[in-house]
Short mmCIF file of C-alpha atoms in Angstrom, two decimals:
data_model
loop_
_atom_site.label_atom_id
_atom_site.label_comp_id
_atom_site.label_asym_id
_atom_site.label_seq_id
_atom_site.Cartn_x
_atom_site.Cartn_y
_atom_site.Cartn_z
CA UNK A 1 0.00 0.00 0.00
CA UNK A 2 1.42 3.39 -0.96
CA UNK A 3 1.78 6.00 1.79
CA UNK A 4 -1.01 8.55 2.16
CA UNK A 5 0.23 11.90 0.84
CA UNK A 6 -0.34 14.66 3.41
CA UNK A 7 0.09 18.40 2.89
CA UNK A 8 0.63 20.01 6.28
CA UNK A 9 -0.09 23.76 6.24
CA UNK A 10 1.06 25.09 9.62
CA UNK A 11 3.14 28.16 10.48
CA UNK A 12 3.80 27.22 14.12
CA UNK A 13 7.09 25.24 14.08
CA UNK A 14 6.26 23.44 17.35
CA UNK A 15 2.99 21.99 16.05
CA UNK A 16 4.54 21.31 12.67
CA UNK A 17 7.29 19.16 14.21
CA UNK A 18 4.74 17.41 16.44
CA UNK A 19 2.51 16.46 13.51
CA UNK A 20 5.48 15.32 11.41
CA UNK A 21 6.74 13.15 14.29
CA UNK A 22 3.33 11.57 14.91
CA UNK A 23 2.74 10.75 11.24
CA UNK A 24 6.23 9.44 10.45
CA UNK A 25 5.84 7.01 13.35
CA UNK A 26 2.74 5.41 11.81
CA UNK A 27 3.05 2.18 9.80
CA UNK A 28 -0.56 1.24 8.94
CA UNK A 29 -1.12 3.47 7.13
CA UNK A 30 2.19 5.18 6.47
CA UNK A 31 2.41 8.82 5.45
CA UNK A 32 4.41 10.99 3.07
CA UNK A 33 4.30 14.47 4.61
CA UNK A 34 4.99 17.76 2.83
CA UNK A 35 5.09 20.77 5.19
CA UNK A 36 4.58 24.44 4.31
CA UNK A 37 3.95 27.53 6.45
CA UNK A 38 2.00 29.75 4.04
CA UNK A 39 -1.20 29.35 2.05
CA UNK A 40 0.62 30.51 -1.07
CA UNK A 41 3.17 27.74 -0.56
CA UNK A 42 0.30 25.26 -0.19
CA UNK A 43 -1.06 26.39 -3.56
CA UNK A 44 2.37 25.87 -5.11
CA UNK A 45 2.55 22.34 -3.66
CA UNK A 46 -0.93 21.48 -4.94
CA UNK A 47 0.08 22.66 -8.41
CA UNK A 48 3.10 20.33 -8.38
CA UNK A 49 1.45 17.14 -7.07
CA UNK A 50 -1.76 15.64 -5.74
CA UNK A 51 -2.40 14.95 -2.06
CA UNK A 52 -4.82 12.64 -0.26
CA UNK A 53 -5.44 15.08 2.57
CA UNK A 54 -4.53 18.59 3.69
CA UNK A 55 -4.00 19.35 7.39
CA UNK A 56 -4.83 23.05 7.50
CA UNK A 57 -4.20 25.69 10.15
CA UNK A 58 -6.67 28.54 9.59
CA UNK A 59 -4.42 31.20 11.16
CA UNK A 60 -1.77 31.79 8.51
CA UNK A 61 0.31 34.92 7.84
CA UNK A 62 -0.95 35.39 4.28
CA UNK A 63 -4.68 34.70 4.67
CA UNK A 64 -7.64 35.87 6.74
CA UNK A 65 -8.86 33.06 9.07
CA UNK A 66 -12.43 33.03 7.75
CA UNK A 67 -11.17 32.82 4.15
CA UNK A 68 -8.35 30.28 4.49
CA UNK A 69 -10.40 27.10 4.18
CA UNK A 70 -12.58 28.34 1.35
CA UNK A 71 -9.60 29.56 -0.66
CA UNK A 72 -7.93 26.18 -0.30
CA UNK A 73 -11.09 24.21 -1.06
CA UNK A 74 -11.62 26.16 -4.28
CA UNK A 75 -8.07 25.24 -5.30
CA UNK A 76 -8.39 21.54 -4.36
CA UNK A 77 -12.12 20.60 -4.41
CA UNK A 78 -11.50 16.84 -4.55
CA UNK A 79 -8.96 16.69 -1.71
CA UNK A 80 -9.95 15.90 1.88
CA UNK A 81 -9.25 18.78 4.28
CA UNK A 82 -8.83 18.44 8.06
CA UNK A 83 -8.69 21.65 10.10
CA UNK A 84 -6.18 22.12 12.92
CA UNK A 85 -7.38 24.61 15.48
CA UNK A 86 -6.93 25.87 19.03
CA UNK A 87 -9.63 26.07 21.69
CA UNK A 88 -10.29 29.72 20.84
CA UNK A 89 -11.04 28.96 17.19
CA UNK A 90 -13.42 25.99 17.46
CA UNK A 91 -16.33 28.04 16.15
CA UNK A 92 -14.32 29.01 13.09
CA UNK A 93 -13.28 25.38 12.54
CA UNK A 94 -16.90 24.24 12.87
CA UNK A 95 -17.94 26.65 10.13
CA UNK A 96 -15.22 25.17 7.92
CA UNK A 97 -16.66 21.68 8.54
CA UNK A 98 -20.10 23.00 7.62
CA UNK A 99 -18.51 24.34 4.43
CA UNK A 100 -17.03 20.96 3.46
CA UNK A 101 -14.00 20.22 5.65
CA UNK A 102 -13.97 16.58 6.74
CA UNK A 103 -12.94 17.08 10.38
CA UNK A 104 -11.17 19.37 12.81
CA UNK A 105 -8.56 18.61 15.47
CA UNK A 106 -7.86 20.56 18.67
CA UNK A 107 -4.11 21.20 18.63
CA UNK A 108 -3.53 20.69 22.35
CA UNK A 109 -5.28 17.30 22.21
CA UNK A 110 -3.60 15.83 19.16
CA UNK A 111 -2.24 12.29 19.63
CA UNK A 112 -1.12 9.69 17.10
CA UNK A 113 -4.23 7.48 17.28
CA UNK A 114 -6.67 10.36 16.92
CA UNK A 115 -4.64 12.08 14.22
CA UNK A 116 -4.20 8.98 12.08
CA UNK A 117 -7.83 8.00 12.46
CA UNK A 118 -9.02 11.50 11.55
CA UNK A 119 -6.93 11.47 8.37
CA UNK A 120 -8.11 8.00 7.37
CA UNK A 121 -11.75 8.85 7.97
CA UNK A 122 -11.38 12.11 6.05
CA UNK A 123 -10.01 10.26 3.03
CA UNK A 124 -12.70 7.58 3.36
CA UNK A 125 -15.53 10.08 3.54
CA UNK A 126 -14.21 12.04 0.59
CA UNK A 127 -13.99 8.86 -1.42
CA UNK A 128 -17.44 7.67 -0.40
CA UNK A 129 -18.99 11.00 -1.30
CA UNK A 130 -17.81 11.23 -4.86
CA UNK A 131 -16.02 8.20 -6.21
CA UNK A 132 -17.75 4.96 -5.21
CA UNK A 133 -19.04 4.25 -8.72
CA UNK A 134 -16.14 6.03 -10.45
CA UNK A 135 -14.08 2.85 -10.61
CA UNK A 136 -11.77 1.99 -13.47
CA UNK A 137 -12.48 -1.68 -12.85
CA UNK A 138 -16.24 -1.19 -13.11
CA UNK A 139 -15.79 0.86 -16.27
CA UNK A 140 -13.69 -1.97 -17.76
CA UNK A 141 -16.32 -4.59 -16.85
CA UNK A 142 -19.03 -2.47 -18.48
CA UNK A 143 -16.92 -1.90 -21.61
CA UNK A 144 -16.30 -5.62 -22.02
CA UNK A 145 -20.00 -6.37 -21.55
CA UNK A 146 -21.12 -3.69 -24.03
CA UNK A 147 -18.71 -4.98 -26.69
CA UNK A 148 -20.15 -8.49 -26.43
CA UNK A 149 -23.74 -7.18 -26.20
CA UNK A 150 -23.25 -5.20 -29.42
CA UNK A 151 -21.91 -8.23 -31.29
CA UNK A 152 -24.85 -10.46 -30.31
CA UNK A 153 -27.40 -7.63 -30.71
CA UNK A 154 -28.57 -8.08 -27.13
CA UNK A 155 -32.10 -6.82 -26.48
CA UNK A 156 -31.77 -3.25 -25.23
CA UNK A 157 -34.02 -3.87 -22.21
CA UNK A 158 -31.76 -6.72 -21.07
CA UNK A 159 -28.62 -4.72 -21.87
CA UNK A 160 -29.72 -1.80 -19.71
CA UNK A 161 -30.67 -4.17 -16.90
CA UNK A 162 -27.27 -5.91 -16.87
CA UNK A 163 -25.14 -2.75 -16.91
CA UNK A 164 -25.60 -2.28 -13.15
CA UNK A 165 -26.11 -4.69 -10.26
CA UNK A 166 -29.62 -5.59 -9.20
CA UNK A 167 -28.84 -5.01 -5.53
CA UNK A 168 -26.03 -3.08 -3.84
CA UNK A 169 -25.70 -2.40 -0.14
CA UNK A 170 -23.16 -0.28 1.71
CA UNK A 171 -22.69 -0.35 5.47
CA UNK A 172 -20.56 1.58 7.93
CA UNK A 173 -19.08 -1.10 10.18
CA UNK A 174 -17.97 -0.15 13.72
CA UNK A 175 -15.72 -2.61 15.54
CA UNK A 176 -13.52 -2.50 18.63
CA UNK A 177 -9.76 -2.54 18.35
CA UNK A 178 -7.78 -4.52 20.92
CA UNK A 179 -7.42 -1.27 22.85
CA UNK A 180 -11.10 -1.36 23.82
CA UNK A 181 -11.44 2.38 24.11
CA UNK A 182 -10.83 2.70 20.37
CA UNK A 183 -13.69 1.96 17.97
CA UNK A 184 -12.96 1.92 14.24
CA UNK A 185 -15.58 2.51 11.55
CA UNK A 186 -14.93 1.19 8.04
CA UNK A 187 -17.03 0.71 4.90
CA UNK A 188 -18.41 -2.71 3.93
CA UNK A 189 -20.16 -3.78 0.72
CA UNK A 190 -22.29 -6.57 -0.71
CA UNK A 191 -23.38 -6.42 -4.35
CA UNK A 192 -25.62 -8.90 -6.18
CA UNK A 193 -25.54 -8.46 -9.94
CA UNK A 194 -28.14 -10.93 -11.25
CA UNK A 195 -30.88 -12.64 -9.21
CA UNK A 196 -32.54 -14.50 -12.09
CA UNK A 197 -30.04 -17.38 -12.24
CA UNK A 198 -30.55 -18.78 -8.73
CA UNK A 199 -28.75 -17.85 -5.51
CA UNK A 200 -25.93 -15.37 -6.00
CA UNK A 201 -22.33 -16.38 -5.42
CA UNK A 202 -19.15 -14.42 -4.84
CA UNK A 203 -16.20 -13.79 -2.59
CA UNK A 204 -15.51 -11.24 0.13
CA UNK A 205 -12.42 -9.07 -0.32
CA UNK A 206 -10.55 -7.27 2.49
CA UNK A 207 -8.37 -4.62 0.87
CA UNK A 208 -7.71 -0.91 1.27
CA UNK A 209 -8.67 -0.31 -2.37
CA UNK A 210 -12.18 -1.77 -2.16
CA UNK A 211 -15.03 0.49 -3.22
CA UNK A 212 -18.53 0.08 -4.57
CA UNK A 213 -17.43 0.23 -8.21
CA UNK A 214 -14.79 -2.45 -7.74
CA UNK A 215 -17.20 -4.78 -5.95
CA UNK A 216 -19.83 -4.18 -8.65
CA UNK A 217 -17.30 -5.07 -11.36
CA UNK A 218 -16.33 -8.26 -9.57
CA UNK A 219 -20.00 -9.20 -9.12
CA UNK A 220 -20.62 -8.65 -12.84
CA UNK A 221 -17.64 -10.83 -13.79
CA UNK A 222 -18.89 -13.49 -11.38
CA UNK A 223 -22.21 -13.56 -13.23
CA UNK A 224 -20.38 -14.28 -16.47
CA UNK A 225 -18.15 -16.91 -14.85
CA UNK A 226 -21.09 -18.80 -13.38
CA UNK A 227 -23.02 -18.63 -16.64
CA UNK A 228 -20.01 -19.74 -18.69
CA UNK A 229 -19.42 -22.69 -16.34
CA UNK A 230 -23.19 -23.43 -16.41
CA UNK A 231 -23.50 -23.11 -12.65
CA UNK A 232 -26.92 -22.29 -11.11
CA UNK A 233 -25.78 -18.97 -9.65
CA UNK A 234 -25.90 -15.26 -10.33
CA UNK A 235 -22.86 -13.15 -9.57
CA UNK A 236 -22.19 -11.39 -6.27
CA UNK A 237 -19.24 -9.88 -4.44
CA UNK A 238 -18.50 -8.27 -1.12
CA UNK A 239 -15.71 -6.46 0.59
CA UNK A 240 -14.44 -4.23 3.36
CA UNK A 241 -12.19 -1.26 2.70
CA UNK A 242 -9.45 -2.05 5.19
CA UNK A 243 -5.87 -3.25 5.20
CA UNK A 244 -6.12 -6.69 6.88
CA UNK A 245 -2.40 -6.53 7.75
CA UNK A 246 -3.32 -3.71 10.13
CA UNK A 247 -5.59 -6.00 12.18
CA UNK A 248 -4.84 -8.55 14.86
CA UNK A 249 -6.59 -11.91 14.66
CA UNK A 250 -9.13 -10.86 17.30
CA UNK A 251 -9.80 -7.56 15.52
CA UNK A 252 -10.26 -9.41 12.24
CA UNK A 253 -12.75 -11.75 13.89
CA UNK A 254 -14.76 -8.90 15.43
CA UNK A 255 -14.88 -7.05 12.10
CA UNK A 256 -15.91 -10.20 10.19
CA UNK A 257 -18.74 -10.91 12.60
CA UNK A 258 -19.90 -7.29 12.36
CA UNK A 259 -19.86 -7.54 8.57
CA UNK A 260 -21.92 -10.75 8.71
CA UNK A 261 -24.53 -9.21 10.99
CA UNK A 262 -24.79 -6.11 8.81
CA UNK A 263 -25.57 -8.15 5.68
CA UNK A 264 -27.25 -11.18 7.26
CA UNK A 265 -30.64 -10.41 5.73
CA UNK A 266 -29.34 -10.82 2.16
CA UNK A 267 -27.00 -13.82 2.56
CA UNK A 268 -27.90 -17.47 3.07
CA UNK A 269 -27.55 -20.87 1.36
CA UNK A 270 -30.60 -20.18 -0.82
CA UNK A 271 -29.94 -16.44 -1.27
CA UNK A 272 -26.28 -15.43 -1.53
CA UNK A 273 -23.27 -17.58 -0.67
CA UNK A 274 -19.99 -15.76 0.18
CA UNK A 275 -16.51 -17.23 -0.33
CA UNK A 276 -12.89 -16.15 0.24
CA UNK A 277 -11.18 -13.57 -1.93
CA UNK A 278 -8.19 -11.28 -1.60
CA UNK A 279 -7.39 -10.69 2.06
CA UNK A 280 -9.76 -13.39 3.36
CA UNK A 281 -9.39 -17.13 3.88
CA UNK A 282 -11.07 -20.24 5.27
CA UNK A 283 -10.85 -18.91 8.83
CA UNK A 284 -12.83 -15.81 7.86
CA UNK A 285 -15.43 -18.07 6.24
CA UNK A 286 -15.64 -20.12 9.45
CA UNK A 287 -16.41 -16.94 11.43
CA UNK A 288 -19.12 -15.96 8.96
CA UNK A 289 -20.65 -19.44 9.11
CA UNK A 290 -20.58 -19.40 12.93
CA UNK A 291 -22.13 -15.92 13.17
CA UNK A 292 -24.89 -16.79 10.71
CA UNK A 293 -25.57 -20.12 12.44
CA UNK A 294 -25.89 -18.46 15.86
CA UNK A 295 -28.38 -15.99 14.44
CA UNK A 296 -30.66 -18.65 12.88
CA UNK A 297 -30.24 -21.11 15.77
CA UNK A 298 -28.64 -24.09 14.04
CA UNK A 299 -25.51 -24.91 12.05
CA UNK A 300 -25.67 -23.91 8.37
CA UNK A 301 -22.49 -25.10 6.59
CA UNK A 302 -23.78 -24.12 3.13
CA UNK A 303 -24.00 -20.40 3.96
CA UNK A 304 -20.39 -19.99 2.80
CA UNK A 305 -17.88 -21.91 0.72
CA UNK A 306 -14.12 -22.01 1.04
CA UNK A 307 -14.38 -22.90 4.73
CA UNK A 308 -12.20 -25.51 6.52
CA UNK A 309 -12.84 -29.13 5.52
CA UNK A 310 -13.62 -30.06 9.13
CA UNK A 311 -16.57 -27.63 9.01
CA UNK A 312 -17.92 -28.97 5.73
CA UNK A 313 -15.47 -27.44 3.29
CA UNK A 314 -14.64 -29.23 0.08
CA UNK A 315 -11.46 -31.08 -0.72
CA UNK A 316 -9.51 -29.16 -3.34
CA UNK A 317 -11.17 -25.76 -2.80
CA UNK A 318 -8.01 -23.92 -1.69
CA UNK A 319 -6.06 -24.74 -4.84
CA UNK A 320 -9.06 -24.78 -7.21
CA UNK A 321 -8.46 -21.43 -8.96
CA UNK A 322 -4.82 -22.24 -9.70
CA UNK A 323 -5.66 -25.77 -10.77
CA UNK A 324 -8.45 -24.59 -13.07
CA UNK A 325 -6.13 -21.99 -14.59
CA UNK A 326 -3.58 -24.68 -15.43
CA UNK A 327 -6.28 -26.93 -16.91
CA UNK A 328 -7.05 -24.06 -19.32
CA UNK A 329 -3.36 -23.52 -20.06
CA UNK A 330 -3.00 -27.21 -20.93
CA UNK A 331 -5.92 -26.96 -23.37
CA UNK A 332 -4.55 -23.75 -24.90
CA UNK A 333 -1.11 -25.32 -25.36
CA UNK A 334 -2.71 -28.33 -27.03
CA UNK A 335 -4.66 -26.01 -29.35
CA UNK A 336 -1.49 -24.06 -30.25
CA UNK A 337 0.67 -27.17 -30.65
CA UNK A 338 2.99 -26.31 -27.74
CA UNK A 339 4.85 -28.97 -25.77
CA UNK A 340 4.55 -27.95 -22.12
CA UNK A 341 7.72 -29.86 -21.33
CA UNK A 342 9.60 -27.34 -23.47
CA UNK A 343 7.77 -24.24 -22.21
CA UNK A 344 8.77 -21.50 -19.78
CA UNK A 345 6.41 -19.49 -17.60
CA UNK A 346 6.34 -16.38 -15.47
CA UNK A 347 3.73 -15.94 -12.73
CA UNK A 348 2.77 -12.50 -11.47
CA UNK A 349 1.50 -12.92 -7.94
CA UNK A 350 2.53 -15.57 -5.43
CA UNK A 351 -0.52 -15.65 -3.21
CA UNK A 352 -2.99 -18.51 -3.17
CA UNK A 353 -3.72 -18.45 -6.91
CA UNK A 354 -0.21 -17.67 -8.12
CA UNK A 355 1.57 -20.16 -5.85
CA UNK A 356 -0.72 -23.03 -6.86
CA UNK A 357 -0.48 -22.03 -10.52
CA UNK A 358 3.31 -22.15 -10.35
CA UNK A 359 3.23 -25.54 -8.63
CA UNK A 360 0.79 -27.13 -11.09
CA UNK A 361 2.69 -25.71 -14.07
CA UNK A 362 5.88 -27.27 -12.72
CA UNK A 363 4.08 -30.60 -12.23
CA UNK A 364 3.15 -30.48 -15.92
CA UNK A 365 6.74 -30.01 -17.00
CA UNK A 366 6.79 -26.22 -17.42
CA UNK A 367 9.92 -24.36 -16.30
CA UNK A 368 8.80 -21.46 -14.07
CA UNK A 369 11.45 -18.77 -14.50
CA UNK A 370 9.95 -15.86 -12.53
CA UNK A 371 7.37 -15.12 -9.84
CA UNK A 372 6.41 -11.99 -7.91
CA UNK A 373 4.46 -10.71 -4.95
CA UNK A 374 3.88 -7.25 -3.46
CA UNK A 375 7.46 -7.07 -2.18
CA UNK A 376 9.54 -8.06 -5.22
CA UNK A 377 9.90 -10.26 -8.30
CA UNK A 378 12.39 -13.13 -8.55
CA UNK A 379 13.91 -14.39 -11.82
CA UNK A 380 16.03 -17.45 -12.55
CA UNK A 381 16.56 -18.43 -16.19
CA UNK A 382 17.32 -22.02 -15.13
CA UNK A 383 13.97 -22.35 -13.37
CA UNK A 384 12.86 -21.62 -9.83
CA UNK A 385 12.50 -24.26 -7.13
CA UNK A 386 8.78 -23.90 -6.32
CA UNK A 387 8.95 -26.01 -3.15
CA UNK A 388 11.80 -23.86 -1.87
CA UNK A 389 9.84 -20.70 -2.72
CA UNK A 390 6.82 -22.03 -0.82
CA UNK A 391 8.95 -22.81 2.22
CA UNK A 392 10.60 -19.39 2.13
CA UNK A 393 7.26 -17.55 1.92
CA UNK A 394 5.85 -19.72 4.72
CA UNK A 395 8.74 -18.54 6.93
CA UNK A 396 9.09 -14.92 5.77
CA UNK A 397 5.60 -14.14 4.40
CA UNK A 398 7.01 -12.34 1.35
CA UNK A 399 9.48 -13.10 -1.45
CA UNK A 400 11.71 -10.18 -0.53
CA UNK A 401 15.23 -11.43 0.18
CA UNK A 402 14.75 -14.83 -1.48
CA UNK A 403 18.26 -16.02 -2.43
CA UNK A 404 17.33 -18.39 -5.25
CA UNK A 405 17.23 -15.88 -8.09
CA UNK A 406 17.79 -12.34 -9.32
CA UNK A 407 15.45 -9.70 -7.96
CA UNK A 408 13.72 -7.60 -10.63
CA UNK A 409 10.80 -5.20 -10.80
CA UNK A 410 7.22 -6.18 -11.49
CA UNK A 411 7.39 -4.33 -14.82
CA UNK A 412 10.46 -6.32 -15.82
CA UNK A 413 8.72 -9.57 -14.90
CA UNK A 414 5.75 -8.78 -17.14
CA UNK A 415 8.05 -8.17 -20.10
CA UNK A 416 10.27 -11.25 -19.73
CA UNK A 417 10.33 -13.52 -22.82
CA UNK A 418 8.38 -16.68 -21.97
CA UNK A 419 5.80 -19.05 -23.39
CA UNK A 420 3.19 -18.59 -20.65
CA UNK A 421 2.50 -15.42 -18.69
CA UNK A 422 0.11 -16.07 -15.80
CA UNK A 423 -1.39 -12.94 -14.23
CA UNK A 424 -2.45 -13.77 -10.67
CA UNK A 425 -2.18 -10.41 -8.90
CA UNK A 426 -4.27 -7.28 -9.46
CA UNK A 427 -6.27 -5.55 -12.19
CA UNK A 428 -4.88 -3.30 -14.94
CA UNK A 429 -1.45 -4.91 -15.26
CA UNK A 430 -1.30 -5.19 -19.05
CA UNK A 431 -2.19 -1.80 -20.51
CA UNK A 432 -1.71 0.16 -23.69
CA UNK A 433 1.56 1.43 -22.19
CA UNK A 434 3.28 -1.97 -21.90
CA UNK A 435 1.34 -4.33 -24.16
CA UNK A 436 3.82 -4.00 -27.05
CA UNK A 437 6.56 -5.32 -24.73
CA UNK A 438 4.63 -8.38 -23.56
CA UNK A 439 6.57 -11.37 -24.93
CA UNK A 440 4.60 -14.59 -24.49
CA UNK A 441 2.50 -17.05 -26.48
CA UNK A 442 -0.24 -17.62 -23.87
CA UNK A 443 -1.47 -14.94 -21.47
CA UNK A 444 -3.52 -16.59 -18.72
CA UNK A 445 -5.60 -14.40 -16.41
CA UNK A 446 -5.74 -15.79 -12.90
CA UNK A 447 -6.65 -12.33 -11.56
CA UNK A 448 -9.79 -10.34 -12.31
CA UNK A 449 -9.45 -7.62 -14.94
CA UNK A 450 -5.65 -7.65 -15.36
CA UNK A 451 -5.84 -6.59 -19.03
CA UNK A 452 -7.40 -3.38 -20.30
CA UNK A 453 -9.72 -3.37 -23.31
CA UNK A 454 -7.25 -1.40 -25.43
CA UNK A 455 -4.47 -3.86 -24.59
CA UNK A 456 -6.78 -6.75 -25.52
CA UNK A 457 -7.01 -5.49 -29.09
CA UNK A 458 -3.22 -5.22 -29.37
CA UNK A 459 -2.67 -8.70 -27.94
CA UNK A 460 -5.01 -10.12 -30.55
CA UNK A 461 -3.23 -8.25 -33.35
CA UNK A 462 0.08 -9.64 -32.11
CA UNK A 463 -1.24 -13.21 -32.06
CA UNK A 464 -0.96 -13.72 -28.30
CA UNK A 465 -3.53 -16.27 -27.11
CA UNK A 466 -5.45 -14.82 -24.15
CA UNK A 467 -7.22 -17.00 -21.60
CA UNK A 468 -9.71 -14.44 -20.19
CA UNK A 469 -10.42 -14.16 -16.49
CA UNK A 470 -14.08 -15.23 -16.63
CA UNK A 471 -12.91 -18.53 -18.10
CA UNK A 472 -9.42 -19.05 -16.72
CA UNK A 473 -9.97 -18.24 -13.04
CA UNK A 474 -13.43 -19.81 -12.74
CA UNK A 475 -12.03 -22.91 -11.04
CA UNK A 476 -12.59 -21.31 -7.63
CA UNK A 477 -16.30 -20.67 -8.07
CA UNK A 478 -16.74 -24.08 -9.71
CA UNK A 479 -15.36 -25.95 -6.69
CA UNK A 480 -17.31 -23.56 -4.48
CA UNK A 481 -20.38 -24.85 -6.29
CA UNK A 482 -19.26 -28.41 -5.52
CA UNK A 483 -18.86 -27.44 -1.85
CA UNK A 484 -22.33 -25.86 -1.77
CA UNK A 485 -23.86 -29.01 -3.30
CA UNK A 486 -22.06 -31.20 -0.76
CA UNK A 487 -23.26 -28.96 2.07
CA UNK A 488 -26.87 -29.02 0.89
CA UNK A 489 -26.77 -32.81 0.51
CA UNK A 490 -24.62 -33.57 3.58
CA UNK A 491 -22.57 -35.86 1.35
CA UNK A 492 -18.84 -35.34 0.84
CA UNK A 493 -16.75 -36.06 -2.28
CA UNK A 494 -13.16 -37.24 -2.49
CA UNK A 495 -10.37 -35.02 -3.83
CA UNK A 496 -10.19 -37.19 -6.95
CA UNK A 497 -13.92 -36.71 -7.58
CA UNK A 498 -13.61 -32.94 -7.12
CA UNK A 499 -10.63 -32.62 -9.47
CA UNK A 500 -12.22 -34.87 -12.11
CA UNK A 501 -15.44 -32.85 -12.10
CA UNK A 502 -13.45 -29.59 -12.18
CA UNK A 503 -11.41 -30.79 -15.16
CA UNK A 504 -14.57 -31.78 -17.04
CA UNK A 505 -16.27 -28.43 -16.51
CA UNK A 506 -13.18 -26.29 -17.22
CA UNK A 507 -12.22 -28.10 -20.41
CA UNK A 508 -15.82 -28.07 -21.65
CA UNK A 509 -16.01 -24.30 -21.06
CA UNK A 510 -12.68 -23.79 -22.84
CA UNK A 511 -13.81 -25.76 -25.89
CA UNK A 512 -17.17 -24.00 -26.09
CA UNK A 513 -15.40 -20.63 -25.85
CA UNK A 514 -12.86 -21.55 -28.51
CA UNK A 515 -15.61 -22.79 -30.83
CA UNK A 516 -17.55 -19.56 -30.26
CA UNK A 517 -14.44 -17.45 -30.95
CA UNK A 518 -13.83 -19.25 -34.25
CA UNK A 519 -17.50 -19.03 -35.21
CA UNK A 520 -17.84 -15.30 -34.41
CA UNK A 521 -14.34 -14.41 -35.60
CA UNK A 522 -13.56 -12.72 -32.29
CA UNK A 523 -11.13 -12.96 -29.37
CA UNK A 524 -11.48 -15.43 -26.53
CA UNK A 525 -12.66 -12.84 -24.00
CA UNK A 526 -15.51 -11.62 -26.16
CA UNK A 527 -16.37 -15.20 -27.07
CA UNK A 528 -16.55 -16.18 -23.40
CA UNK A 529 -18.76 -13.17 -22.68
CA UNK A 530 -21.06 -14.01 -25.60
CA UNK A 531 -21.33 -17.61 -24.40
CA UNK A 532 -22.20 -16.40 -20.88
CA UNK A 533 -24.54 -13.67 -22.11
CA UNK A 534 -26.54 -16.13 -24.14
CA UNK A 535 -27.35 -18.10 -20.99
CA UNK A 536 -28.18 -15.04 -18.89
CA UNK A 537 -30.33 -13.56 -21.65
CA UNK A 538 -32.39 -16.75 -21.88
CA UNK A 539 -32.94 -16.78 -18.13
CA UNK A 540 -33.96 -13.11 -17.98
CA UNK A 541 -36.38 -13.39 -20.91
CA UNK A 542 -37.91 -16.69 -19.77
CA UNK A 543 -38.56 -15.42 -16.25
CA UNK A 544 -40.03 -12.17 -17.54
CA UNK A 545 -40.61 -9.01 -15.52
CA UNK A 546 -42.48 -8.95 -12.22
CA UNK A 547 -44.92 -7.35 -11.61
#
């Protein structure tokens, strides 16, 4: 997570040093502080760079107190502003808050906890006010959908309906920190895109970048994944805008239970079934299941998937997304006439999806020459030892410092010559800026939305075979479906049964998508969307409109 950029406008050197000391001592979040002592200098700084928040003293040598805030706000209307004031100026600070400032702090009472929380909340409120739907990811999801809808001449009534989710809920979630006097409030989301296909299905993401637009995009993509895999679900997604690394285990549990209670009326085994996503895991799912079960009065294993096996989780669920991705890579290599035993691969991301992808590629004879995580990328032309990488990350948490290869940047990893480039990190990694330097035969999307629409067109022109996210990373939701079925039936399957069924569904979806791409003369992403859209369109039209 990048540091929050703070512009401190304060002419008193004592308070300026105090604020700088308090902020530089914070780790979650961290801060990059620029300090000035005049309003004119603040304007100069705002002209040179953008800031997340301005800490503003109203009593400055070059501005009248009652004008200071309004002059700054007119210069930076989209930047959060927190007022710093003394006891004698509280009325003036309150008027600034009425005029649009996010908060004010009494100088003689400023401490690290209160200061950091005020800044975070100011940024959160500013974001919630104006930018929830203004998400690049949501815009990408809509663009992809509209392209496919145009090709198939989708009925305009259905097209308009599918552009936005059918249900979206936002909640402010208070929870106690381990210091019980401190109560945090963060934003939580649950979005259900299509209700016509059956219960909705989708993960819960804990990440500091989560917003309504991102969750809506992920819910939309989940609709297409489920339809493409022919699963009886509509798409959903949830999330909390928080850095989970900033929470202790007990804090994480309290927040998860609060989230569950806030959305308990719209989740359930016959309504909406959550699952793990970025920043969450099987333990989080166990807490959700327990909270839901306590509320209804009996144990309900099928309310979530991706939970521990001992609580009714499915064999093979943890590695399902990576395994499904490799099943698609195997089919793509067969289609292109590539011998996997002679292929090299790079894997961006070494979390759950990326680590399992690297392992399964190696098991199929592929030489994995580079991997990355948030800390670094590691390259070894002779091939990386995946077991050793796993052991290192288990001990150290991150790849940083790993001695088994050369450390390179994420940009360099993306542009390494290889046969298979597996994207298992974040969205918007392959863009119009770097697509000409991508040097692979197969680009496999284990992450959601890692390739922009403009880059898609260039990849196709260059003859790079793209395995789109709604196909390639659908192994997770497919085995989640298996887990839901097992939970509803109280009958468990073996790992071999799970993997066999997963292979059948993934390869069938790949072949249908490839056939559709050849028939329509289009790329694999658009073909997968058309295949999914056809199923959703039939369901919407057959069910009709009520009332």
